[in-house]
N, C-alpha and C. Protein backbone atom coordinates (compact mmCIF):
# COMPACT_ATOMS: atom_id res chain seq x y z
N MET A 1 -22.83 -9.47 -11.46
CA MET A 1 -22.43 -8.98 -10.23
C MET A 1 -21.29 -7.58 -10.64
N ASP A 2 -21.54 -6.68 -9.67
CA ASP A 2 -20.19 -5.97 -9.90
C ASP A 2 -19.05 -6.53 -8.92
N LYS A 3 -17.51 -6.50 -8.52
CA LYS A 3 -17.09 -6.44 -7.92
C LYS A 3 -17.69 -5.24 -7.66
N PRO A 4 -17.24 -4.59 -6.02
CA PRO A 4 -16.76 -4.13 -5.29
C PRO A 4 -15.71 -3.27 -5.18
N SER A 5 -15.63 -2.09 -4.80
CA SER A 5 -14.81 -0.27 -5.43
C SER A 5 -13.71 -0.98 -3.77
N LEU A 6 -12.57 -0.16 -4.35
CA LEU A 6 -11.24 -0.01 -3.56
C LEU A 6 -12.08 0.98 -1.93
N GLN A 7 -12.76 1.35 -1.40
CA GLN A 7 -13.52 2.02 -0.43
C GLN A 7 -14.14 1.39 0.13
N ASP A 8 -15.25 0.45 -0.59
CA ASP A 8 -15.84 -0.34 -0.07
C ASP A 8 -15.87 -1.83 0.32
N LYS A 9 -13.66 -1.70 0.56
CA LYS A 9 -13.87 -3.18 1.15
C LYS A 9 -12.95 -3.19 1.90
N ASP A 10 -13.11 -4.16 2.63
CA ASP A 10 -12.94 -4.38 4.52
C ASP A 10 -11.44 -4.32 4.52
N PHE A 11 -10.81 -5.68 3.85
CA PHE A 11 -9.97 -6.41 3.06
C PHE A 11 -9.22 -5.88 2.38
N LEU A 12 -7.84 -5.88 2.42
CA LEU A 12 -7.65 -5.45 0.57
C LEU A 12 -5.93 -5.91 0.44
N THR A 13 -5.66 -6.91 -0.61
CA THR A 13 -4.65 -6.76 -0.49
C THR A 13 -2.99 -5.63 -0.85
N VAL A 14 -2.14 -6.32 -1.29
CA VAL A 14 -1.14 -5.10 -0.75
C VAL A 14 -0.79 -3.91 -1.41
N ILE A 15 -1.13 -5.28 -2.93
CA ILE A 15 -1.29 -4.38 -4.15
C ILE A 15 -1.92 -3.41 -4.02
N GLU A 16 -3.94 -3.49 -3.38
CA GLU A 16 -4.31 -2.81 -3.59
C GLU A 16 -5.11 -1.51 -3.06
N THR A 17 -3.55 -2.04 -1.03
CA THR A 17 -3.67 -0.98 -0.55
C THR A 17 -2.81 0.15 -0.88
N ALA A 18 -1.61 -0.18 -1.66
CA ALA A 18 -0.62 0.94 -2.08
C ALA A 18 -1.37 1.62 -3.49
N GLU A 19 -2.53 1.00 -4.44
CA GLU A 19 -3.33 1.56 -4.80
C GLU A 19 -4.92 3.13 -3.80
N LEU A 20 -4.87 2.18 -3.56
CA LEU A 20 -5.63 3.39 -2.24
C LEU A 20 -5.37 4.30 -2.21
N PHE A 21 -4.23 4.38 -1.14
CA PHE A 21 -3.60 5.57 -0.88
C PHE A 21 -2.51 5.90 -1.56
N GLY A 22 -2.66 5.45 -2.53
CA GLY A 22 -1.51 6.31 -3.50
C GLY A 22 -0.08 5.80 -3.21
N LEU A 23 0.24 5.34 -2.01
CA LEU A 23 1.37 4.63 -1.89
C LEU A 23 2.52 3.86 -2.43
N SER A 24 3.85 3.86 -2.52
CA SER A 24 4.75 3.15 -3.48
C SER A 24 4.00 1.14 -3.10
N ARG A 25 4.63 0.57 -4.30
CA ARG A 25 3.80 -1.10 -4.09
C ARG A 25 5.48 -1.58 -3.32
N ARG A 26 6.38 -1.38 -3.53
CA ARG A 26 7.50 -1.51 -3.42
C ARG A 26 7.83 -1.37 -1.78
N LYS A 27 7.01 0.22 -0.80
CA LYS A 27 7.71 0.03 0.08
C LYS A 27 6.70 -0.23 1.20
N MET A 28 5.32 -0.60 0.65
CA MET A 28 4.59 -1.29 0.81
C MET A 28 5.06 -2.76 0.94
N PHE A 29 5.35 -3.45 0.03
CA PHE A 29 6.01 -4.84 0.25
C PHE A 29 6.38 -4.74 1.55
N ARG A 30 8.08 -4.32 1.39
CA ARG A 30 9.10 -4.39 2.25
C ARG A 30 8.31 -3.65 4.20
N LEU A 31 7.35 -2.49 3.91
CA LEU A 31 6.37 -2.50 4.92
C LEU A 31 5.35 -4.22 5.88
N THR A 32 5.15 -4.14 4.66
CA THR A 32 4.25 -6.08 5.15
C THR A 32 5.49 -6.90 5.45
N SER A 33 6.49 -7.16 5.43
CA SER A 33 7.38 -8.54 5.26
C SER A 33 7.41 -8.47 6.56
N GLN A 34 7.45 -6.92 7.11
CA GLN A 34 7.94 -7.01 9.62
C GLN A 34 6.36 -7.87 9.71
N SER A 35 7.08 -7.76 11.29
CA SER A 35 6.10 -8.81 12.20
C SER A 35 5.06 -8.70 12.64
N GLY A 36 4.00 -8.41 13.58
CA GLY A 36 3.72 -7.99 14.35
C GLY A 36 2.78 -6.25 14.03
N LEU A 37 2.22 -6.29 12.92
CA LEU A 37 1.83 -4.92 12.60
C LEU A 37 0.44 -4.80 12.56
N PRO A 38 -0.27 -4.04 13.37
CA PRO A 38 -1.17 -3.44 13.99
C PRO A 38 -2.25 -4.34 13.07
N PHE A 39 -2.86 -3.68 11.19
CA PHE A 39 -3.37 -3.96 10.42
C PHE A 39 -2.92 -4.45 9.93
N MET A 40 -1.95 -6.45 9.87
CA MET A 40 -2.00 -7.06 8.66
C MET A 40 -2.95 -8.28 8.94
N ALA A 41 -3.51 -9.31 8.27
CA ALA A 41 -3.99 -10.50 8.48
C ALA A 41 -3.99 -11.14 7.40
N LYS A 42 -3.47 -12.70 8.05
CA LYS A 42 -2.93 -13.80 7.03
C LYS A 42 -4.08 -14.72 6.75
N TYR A 43 -4.08 -15.09 5.33
CA TYR A 43 -5.59 -16.06 5.00
C TYR A 43 -4.69 -17.09 3.76
N GLY A 44 -3.88 -17.99 4.98
CA GLY A 44 -3.38 -19.22 4.31
C GLY A 44 -1.98 -18.46 3.75
N THR A 45 -1.64 -18.31 2.62
CA THR A 45 -0.20 -17.57 2.39
C THR A 45 -0.58 -16.06 2.46
N ARG A 46 -2.02 -15.76 1.81
CA ARG A 46 -1.90 -14.43 0.95
C ARG A 46 -2.06 -13.73 2.31
N LYS A 47 -1.64 -12.36 2.41
CA LYS A 47 -1.26 -10.87 3.00
C LYS A 47 -2.50 -9.75 2.40
N LEU A 48 -3.36 -9.47 3.67
CA LEU A 48 -4.33 -8.65 3.60
C LEU A 48 -4.53 -7.71 4.70
N ILE A 49 -4.73 -6.58 4.42
CA ILE A 49 -4.12 -5.42 5.22
C ILE A 49 -5.61 -5.10 5.61
N ILE A 50 -6.27 -5.32 6.66
CA ILE A 50 -7.51 -4.01 7.04
C ILE A 50 -7.03 -2.85 7.01
N LYS A 51 -8.20 -1.84 6.34
CA LYS A 51 -8.45 -1.51 6.03
C LYS A 51 -8.37 0.40 6.86
N ASP A 52 -9.56 -0.46 8.09
CA ASP A 52 -9.04 0.17 8.72
C ASP A 52 -8.20 0.74 10.00
N GLU A 53 -7.86 -0.31 10.67
CA GLU A 53 -6.78 -0.47 11.34
C GLU A 53 -5.47 0.36 10.17
N PHE A 54 -5.44 -0.26 8.98
CA PHE A 54 -4.32 0.53 8.36
C PHE A 54 -4.61 2.64 8.87
N VAL A 55 -5.29 2.72 8.16
CA VAL A 55 -5.96 3.50 8.84
C VAL A 55 -5.46 4.65 9.71
N LYS A 56 -5.40 3.78 10.56
CA LYS A 56 -5.36 4.41 12.11
C LYS A 56 -3.86 4.65 12.75
N TYR A 57 -3.17 3.21 11.51
CA TYR A 57 -1.02 2.94 10.96
C TYR A 57 -0.78 4.57 10.82
N LEU A 58 -1.97 4.57 9.92
CA LEU A 58 -0.76 5.54 8.71
C LEU A 58 -0.60 6.77 9.41
N ASN A 59 -2.29 7.26 10.25
CA ASN A 59 -2.01 8.76 11.16
C ASN A 59 -1.69 8.57 12.75
N LYS A 60 -1.42 7.55 12.66
CA LYS A 60 -0.78 8.16 14.36
C LYS A 60 0.99 7.93 14.10
N SER A 61 1.25 7.00 13.41
CA SER A 61 2.52 7.51 13.07
C SER A 61 3.63 8.17 11.98
N GLY A 62 2.63 8.88 11.06
CA GLY A 62 2.82 9.55 10.61
C GLY A 62 3.65 8.70 9.22
N MET A 63 3.29 7.79 8.84
CA MET A 63 3.94 6.46 7.86
C MET A 63 3.01 7.77 6.62
N LYS A 64 2.01 8.36 6.39
CA LYS A 64 1.98 8.54 4.43
C LYS A 64 3.02 8.70 3.92
N GLY A 65 4.27 9.47 4.06
CA GLY A 65 4.69 10.12 3.02
C GLY A 65 5.71 9.80 3.47
N GLU A 66 6.15 9.00 4.07
CA GLU A 66 7.83 7.78 4.24
C GLU A 66 6.79 7.04 2.84
N LEU A 67 6.14 6.54 2.97
CA LEU A 67 5.61 5.39 1.26
C LEU A 67 4.83 6.08 1.07
N LYS A 68 5.10 7.27 0.60
CA LYS A 68 4.27 7.24 -0.74
C LYS A 68 4.49 7.53 -2.08
N ASN A 69 4.42 7.20 -3.21
CA ASN A 69 4.93 6.97 -4.32
C ASN A 69 5.73 8.36 -4.83
N GLY A 70 7.09 8.18 -5.25
CA GLY A 70 8.31 9.04 -4.92
C GLY A 70 7.81 10.12 -6.96
N GLU A 71 8.24 10.61 -7.34
CA GLU A 71 9.01 10.70 -8.30
C GLU A 71 9.16 10.12 -10.17
N PRO A 72 8.06 10.50 -11.18
CA PRO A 72 8.95 9.40 -11.62
C PRO A 72 10.00 9.04 -12.34
N ARG A 73 10.85 8.23 -12.88
CA ARG A 73 11.83 8.64 -13.32
C ARG A 73 11.55 9.15 -14.84
N THR A 74 12.53 9.18 -15.35
CA THR A 74 12.67 10.81 -16.71
C THR A 74 14.31 10.17 -17.82
N LYS A 75 14.18 10.29 -18.59
CA LYS A 75 14.83 10.21 -18.94
C LYS A 75 15.39 11.61 -19.21
N THR A 76 16.98 12.09 -19.41
CA THR A 76 17.09 13.21 -19.88
C THR A 76 18.65 12.80 -20.77
N ARG A 77 18.47 13.87 -21.73
CA ARG A 77 19.56 13.97 -22.58
C ARG A 77 19.97 15.04 -22.79
N PHE A 78 21.45 14.63 -22.41
CA PHE A 78 22.44 16.28 -22.71
C PHE A 78 22.13 17.19 -23.71
N LYS A 79 22.69 17.74 -23.82
CA LYS A 79 22.22 19.00 -24.84
C LYS A 79 23.59 18.94 -25.00
N ALA A 80 23.84 19.37 -26.80
CA ALA A 80 24.99 19.33 -27.76
C ALA A 80 25.16 20.45 -27.87
């Protein structure tokens, strides 16, 4: 039996949420450390994201730009 795709799942982990929406993992973990978020569900010690509620949260608060991944770091060398 194949695993369901992230688009088909109703509940996502923090990492899956970041991956599906193209968001920063670090910022997602920081966001989910807050209490009282409408899209959070706890299952034991696991934090799960209710996908439909998270989409509503992103659209309502305009948070997507703030949680978006930054530009990758690259090493630049000084030219002599």
